[in-house]
mmCIF file of C-alpha atoms in Angstrom:
data_model
loop_
_atom_site.group_PDB
_atom_site.id
_atom_site.type_symbol
_atom_site.label_atom_id
_atom_site.label_comp_id
_atom_site.label_asym_id
_atom_site.label_seq_id
_atom_site.Cartn_x
_atom_site.Cartn_y
_atom_site.Cartn_z
ATOM 1 C CA GLU A 297 -59.787 -59.113 -64.923
ATOM 2 C CA ASP A 298 -63.057 -58.747 -62.972
ATOM 3 C CA VAL A 299 -64.125 -55.869 -65.219
ATOM 4 C CA LYS A 300 -63.376 -57.902 -68.347
ATOM 5 C CA ALA A 301 -65.398 -60.856 -67.017
ATOM 6 C CA LYS A 302 -68.378 -58.633 -66.245
ATOM 7 C CA GLU A 303 -68.113 -57.062 -69.677
ATOM 8 C CA SER A 304 -68.111 -60.503 -71.287
ATOM 9 C CA ILE A 305 -71.194 -61.552 -69.318
ATOM 10 C CA THR A 306 -72.976 -58.331 -70.307
ATOM 11 C CA ASN A 307 -72.124 -58.945 -73.975
ATOM 12 C CA ALA A 308 -73.355 -62.544 -73.725
ATOM 13 C CA GLU A 309 -76.586 -61.301 -72.138
ATOM 14 C CA ARG A 310 -77.098 -58.800 -74.955
ATOM 15 C CA LEU A 311 -76.478 -61.422 -77.648
ATOM 16 C CA ALA A 312 -78.785 -63.952 -75.975
ATOM 17 C CA THR A 313 -81.522 -61.332 -75.656
ATOM 18 C CA GLU A 314 -81.151 -60.196 -79.277
ATOM 19 C CA GLY A 315 -81.210 -63.812 -80.473
ATOM 20 C CA ASP A 316 -84.088 -64.888 -78.234
ATOM 21 C CA ASP A 317 -81.819 -67.626 -76.864
ATOM 22 C CA TRP A 318 -83.806 -68.226 -73.688
ATOM 23 C CA THR A 319 -81.718 -71.189 -72.543
ATOM 24 C CA GLN A 320 -78.548 -69.114 -72.744
ATOM 25 C CA LEU A 321 -80.202 -66.132 -71.080
ATOM 26 C CA CYS A 322 -81.421 -68.370 -68.270
ATOM 27 C CA SER A 323 -77.849 -69.620 -67.749
ATOM 28 C CA ILE A 324 -76.451 -66.098 -67.817
ATOM 29 C CA TYR A 325 -78.818 -64.859 -65.095
ATOM 30 C CA ASN A 326 -78.025 -67.924 -63.017
ATOM 31 C CA LEU A 327 -74.284 -67.237 -63.421
ATOM 32 C CA LYS A 328 -74.732 -63.588 -62.489
ATOM 33 C CA GLY A 329 -76.615 -64.772 -59.408
ATOM 34 C CA VAL A 330 -73.789 -67.138 -58.474
ATOM 35 C CA ILE A 331 -71.283 -64.294 -58.701
ATOM 36 C CA LEU A 332 -73.410 -62.146 -56.400
ATOM 37 C CA PHE A 333 -74.013 -65.075 -54.023
ATOM 38 C CA ILE A 334 -70.258 -65.601 -53.705
ATOM 39 C CA ASP A 335 -69.981 -61.889 -52.888
ATOM 40 C CA ARG A 336 -72.609 -62.492 -50.168
ATOM 41 C CA LYS A 337 -75.173 -60.275 -51.923
ATOM 42 C CA PHE A 338 -77.947 -62.775 -51.286
ATOM 43 C CA ASP A 339 -80.943 -60.589 -52.121
ATOM 44 C CA SER A 340 -79.478 -59.609 -55.487
ATOM 45 C CA ALA A 341 -78.507 -63.201 -56.196
ATOM 46 C CA LEU A 342 -82.019 -64.363 -55.307
ATOM 47 C CA TYR A 343 -83.491 -61.788 -57.691
ATOM 48 C CA LEU A 344 -81.343 -63.097 -60.570
ATOM 49 C CA TYR A 345 -81.999 -66.768 -59.751
ATOM 50 C CA ASN A 346 -85.734 -66.076 -59.760
ATOM 51 C CA LYS A 347 -85.379 -64.189 -63.037
ATOM 52 C CA ALA A 348 -83.522 -67.163 -64.548
ATOM 53 C CA TYR A 349 -86.181 -69.555 -63.279
ATOM 54 C CA GLU A 350 -89.057 -67.435 -64.610
ATOM 55 C CA ILE A 351 -87.410 -67.211 -68.027
ATOM 56 C CA GLY A 352 -86.994 -70.971 -68.004
ATOM 57 C CA LYS A 353 -90.634 -71.579 -67.136
ATOM 58 C CA ASN A 354 -92.102 -68.883 -69.388
ATOM 59 C CA HIS A 355 -90.083 -69.925 -72.426
ATOM 60 C CA SER A 356 -90.338 -73.690 -71.944
ATOM 61 C CA ILE A 357 -86.619 -74.360 -71.864
ATOM 62 C CA ASP A 358 -85.591 -77.961 -71.324
ATOM 63 C CA PRO A 359 -86.260 -78.700 -67.622
ATOM 64 C CA ILE A 360 -82.855 -80.378 -67.310
ATOM 65 C CA HIS A 361 -81.479 -76.822 -66.918
ATOM 66 C CA LEU A 362 -83.707 -75.885 -63.965
ATOM 67 C CA PRO A 363 -82.612 -78.023 -60.966
ATOM 68 C CA ARG A 364 -79.416 -76.078 -60.371
ATOM 69 C CA ILE A 365 -81.300 -72.766 -60.482
ATOM 70 C CA ILE A 366 -83.959 -74.023 -58.062
ATOM 71 C CA SER A 367 -81.229 -75.277 -55.729
ATOM 72 C CA ASN A 368 -79.504 -71.891 -55.916
ATOM 73 C CA ILE A 369 -82.749 -70.229 -54.844
ATOM 74 C CA GLY A 370 -82.843 -72.607 -51.884
ATOM 75 C CA GLU A 371 -79.293 -71.711 -50.905
ATOM 76 C CA CYS A 372 -80.334 -68.073 -50.587
ATOM 77 C CA TYR A 373 -82.781 -69.116 -47.865
ATOM 78 C CA ALA A 374 -80.574 -71.688 -46.118
ATOM 79 C CA GLY A 375 -79.214 -69.354 -43.446
ATOM 80 C CA GLU A 376 -82.441 -67.645 -42.421
ATOM 81 C CA ASN A 377 -85.157 -70.140 -43.329
ATOM 82 C CA PRO A 378 -83.825 -73.707 -43.665
ATOM 83 C CA ALA A 379 -87.339 -75.182 -43.948
ATOM 84 C CA LEU A 380 -88.005 -73.060 -47.036
ATOM 85 C CA ALA A 381 -84.552 -73.850 -48.380
ATOM 86 C CA PHE A 382 -85.259 -77.583 -48.107
ATOM 87 C CA ARG A 383 -88.512 -77.188 -50.014
ATOM 88 C CA TYR A 384 -86.503 -75.748 -52.894
ATOM 89 C CA PHE A 385 -83.791 -78.406 -52.505
ATOM 90 C CA ASP A 386 -86.377 -81.191 -52.560
ATOM 91 C CA GLN A 387 -87.989 -79.727 -55.675
ATOM 92 C CA ALA A 388 -84.590 -79.342 -57.357
ATOM 93 C CA LEU A 389 -83.493 -82.865 -56.432
ATOM 94 C CA SER A 390 -86.752 -84.340 -57.677
ATOM 95 C CA LEU A 391 -86.459 -82.505 -60.999
ATOM 96 C CA ALA A 392 -82.792 -83.491 -61.362
ATOM 97 C CA ARG A 393 -83.741 -87.132 -60.942
ATOM 98 C CA GLU A 394 -86.747 -86.810 -63.245
ATOM 99 C CA THR A 395 -84.633 -85.280 -66.026
ATOM 100 C CA GLY A 396 -81.653 -87.576 -65.474
ATOM 101 C CA ASN A 397 -79.401 -84.662 -64.531
ATOM 102 C CA LYS A 398 -76.935 -86.684 -62.436
ATOM 103 C CA ILE A 399 -74.469 -83.806 -62.133
ATOM 104 C CA ALA A 400 -77.104 -81.564 -60.567
ATOM 105 C CA GLU A 401 -78.298 -84.465 -58.408
ATOM 106 C CA ALA A 402 -74.821 -85.012 -56.932
ATOM 107 C CA SER A 403 -74.318 -81.304 -56.353
ATOM 108 C CA ILE A 404 -77.731 -80.738 -54.778
ATOM 109 C CA MET A 405 -77.342 -83.677 -52.388
ATOM 110 C CA GLY A 406 -73.974 -82.260 -51.330
ATOM 111 C CA ILE A 407 -75.555 -78.867 -50.671
ATOM 112 C CA MET A 408 -78.393 -80.485 -48.725
ATOM 113 C CA GLY A 409 -75.816 -82.332 -46.639
ATOM 114 C CA ARG A 410 -73.960 -79.114 -45.884
ATOM 115 C CA VAL A 411 -77.142 -77.305 -44.856
ATOM 116 C CA HIS A 412 -78.117 -80.215 -42.595
ATOM 117 C CA LEU A 413 -74.612 -79.985 -41.120
ATOM 118 C CA ASP A 414 -75.097 -76.247 -40.540
ATOM 119 C CA GLN A 415 -78.287 -77.193 -38.633
ATOM 120 C CA ASN A 416 -76.296 -79.754 -36.562
ATOM 121 C CA ASP A 417 -78.349 -82.618 -38.006
ATOM 122 C CA LEU A 418 -75.342 -84.879 -38.445
ATOM 123 C CA LYS A 419 -77.298 -88.002 -39.358
ATOM 124 C CA SER A 420 -79.165 -86.370 -42.250
ATOM 125 C CA ALA A 421 -76.029 -84.498 -43.269
ATOM 126 C CA GLU A 422 -74.041 -87.700 -43.529
ATOM 127 C CA THR A 423 -76.785 -89.484 -45.462
ATOM 128 C CA TYR A 424 -76.911 -86.780 -48.136
ATOM 129 C CA LEU A 425 -73.138 -86.320 -48.218
ATOM 130 C CA GLN A 426 -72.455 -90.032 -48.666
ATOM 131 C CA SER A 427 -75.063 -90.241 -51.459
ATOM 132 C CA SER A 428 -73.532 -87.195 -53.110
ATOM 133 C CA LEU A 429 -70.045 -88.657 -52.785
ATOM 134 C CA THR A 430 -71.061 -91.973 -54.342
ATOM 135 C CA LEU A 431 -72.576 -90.241 -57.357
ATOM 136 C CA ALA A 432 -69.773 -87.666 -57.624
ATOM 137 C CA ARG A 433 -67.157 -90.433 -57.650
ATOM 138 C CA ALA A 434 -69.047 -92.312 -60.370
ATOM 139 C CA LEU A 435 -69.250 -89.146 -62.476
ATOM 140 C CA GLY A 436 -65.745 -87.871 -61.676
ATOM 141 C CA LEU A 437 -67.031 -84.620 -60.155
ATOM 142 C CA ARG A 438 -63.926 -83.616 -58.245
ATOM 143 C CA ARG A 439 -65.227 -80.246 -57.028
ATOM 144 C CA VAL A 440 -68.302 -81.880 -55.525
ATOM 145 C CA MET A 441 -66.092 -84.591 -54.009
ATOM 146 C CA ARG A 442 -63.796 -81.974 -52.478
ATOM 147 C CA GLN A 443 -66.710 -80.150 -50.838
ATOM 148 C CA VAL A 444 -68.223 -83.383 -49.542
ATOM 149 C CA TYR A 445 -64.914 -84.577 -48.088
ATOM 150 C CA GLY A 446 -64.517 -81.223 -46.314
ATOM 151 C CA ASN A 447 -67.972 -81.551 -44.787
ATOM 152 C CA LEU A 448 -67.323 -85.159 -43.762
ATOM 153 C CA VAL A 449 -64.165 -83.993 -41.976
ATOM 154 C CA ASP A 450 -66.320 -81.541 -40.007
ATOM 155 C CA ILE A 451 -68.860 -84.241 -39.130
ATOM 156 C CA ARG A 452 -66.184 -86.617 -37.871
ATOM 157 C CA LEU A 453 -64.593 -83.873 -35.782
ATOM 158 C CA MET A 454 -67.982 -82.980 -34.287
ATOM 159 C CA GLN A 455 -68.450 -86.655 -33.448
ATOM 160 C CA GLY A 456 -65.040 -86.778 -31.778
ATOM 161 C CA LYS A 457 -63.729 -89.230 -34.386
ATOM 162 C CA GLY A 458 -60.409 -87.609 -35.204
ATOM 163 C CA ASN A 459 -58.899 -90.670 -36.902
ATOM 164 C CA ASP A 460 -61.825 -90.880 -39.319
ATOM 165 C CA ALA A 461 -61.591 -87.127 -39.896
ATOM 166 C CA VAL A 462 -57.949 -87.537 -40.939
ATOM 167 C CA VAL A 463 -58.931 -90.157 -43.531
ATOM 168 C CA TYR A 464 -61.434 -87.739 -45.083
ATOM 169 C CA LEU A 465 -58.942 -84.895 -44.815
ATOM 170 C CA ARG A 466 -56.415 -86.902 -46.838
ATOM 171 C CA GLN A 467 -59.049 -87.590 -49.479
ATOM 172 C CA TYR A 468 -59.977 -83.901 -49.494
ATOM 173 C CA HIS A 469 -56.344 -82.921 -50.102
ATOM 174 C CA ALA A 470 -55.876 -85.557 -52.809
ATOM 175 C CA VAL A 471 -58.886 -84.240 -54.735
ATOM 176 C CA ARG A 472 -57.908 -80.618 -54.136
ATOM 177 C CA ASP A 473 -54.369 -81.315 -55.357
ATOM 178 C CA SER A 474 -55.694 -83.034 -58.485
ATOM 179 C CA LEU A 475 -57.831 -79.955 -59.197
ATOM 180 C CA LEU A 476 -54.822 -77.696 -58.721
ATOM 181 C CA ASN A 477 -52.694 -79.885 -61.019
ATOM 182 C CA THR A 478 -55.407 -79.814 -63.678
ATOM 183 C CA ALA A 479 -55.558 -76.018 -63.421
ATOM 184 C CA LYS A 480 -51.773 -75.772 -63.788
ATOM 185 C CA VAL A 481 -51.787 -77.964 -66.911
#
């Protein structure tokens, strides 16, 4: 299954290159970066994210496609250089808002909240997570909601507010279960 997926991505890359479809090629390199990021191959992921971003800039693709890529670059730096990561996140969030990309905006704010949480900055984490949650609810972004609820559980536990953590945990499970039911259908 993994081999077939990689083969499909390689074929899509070839077709996009042959057809000079720069928007598609940009998306393909971003996707390849995501796959490597999930496999914890951060340097390789960063290379592909930067390649996607450069293609986007050099071929004047619609900037609505760039915030997610810029945010992905930031995530590569989050563990070792949070200050640099936040520069990318701020740039991505600004561009998402400028282009009206609400989906990217909700996702990026959730990521920023998680990175603040990783830095034990609970106040900033909660601010970004609550903003992300509000937008994700309005847009019906269940995956973003699930991640935010999970992070809010962690915040409440760190604050010693177990009862509040349970409320978020229930919401987390409700969203997760709805995603699982959708996948089964």
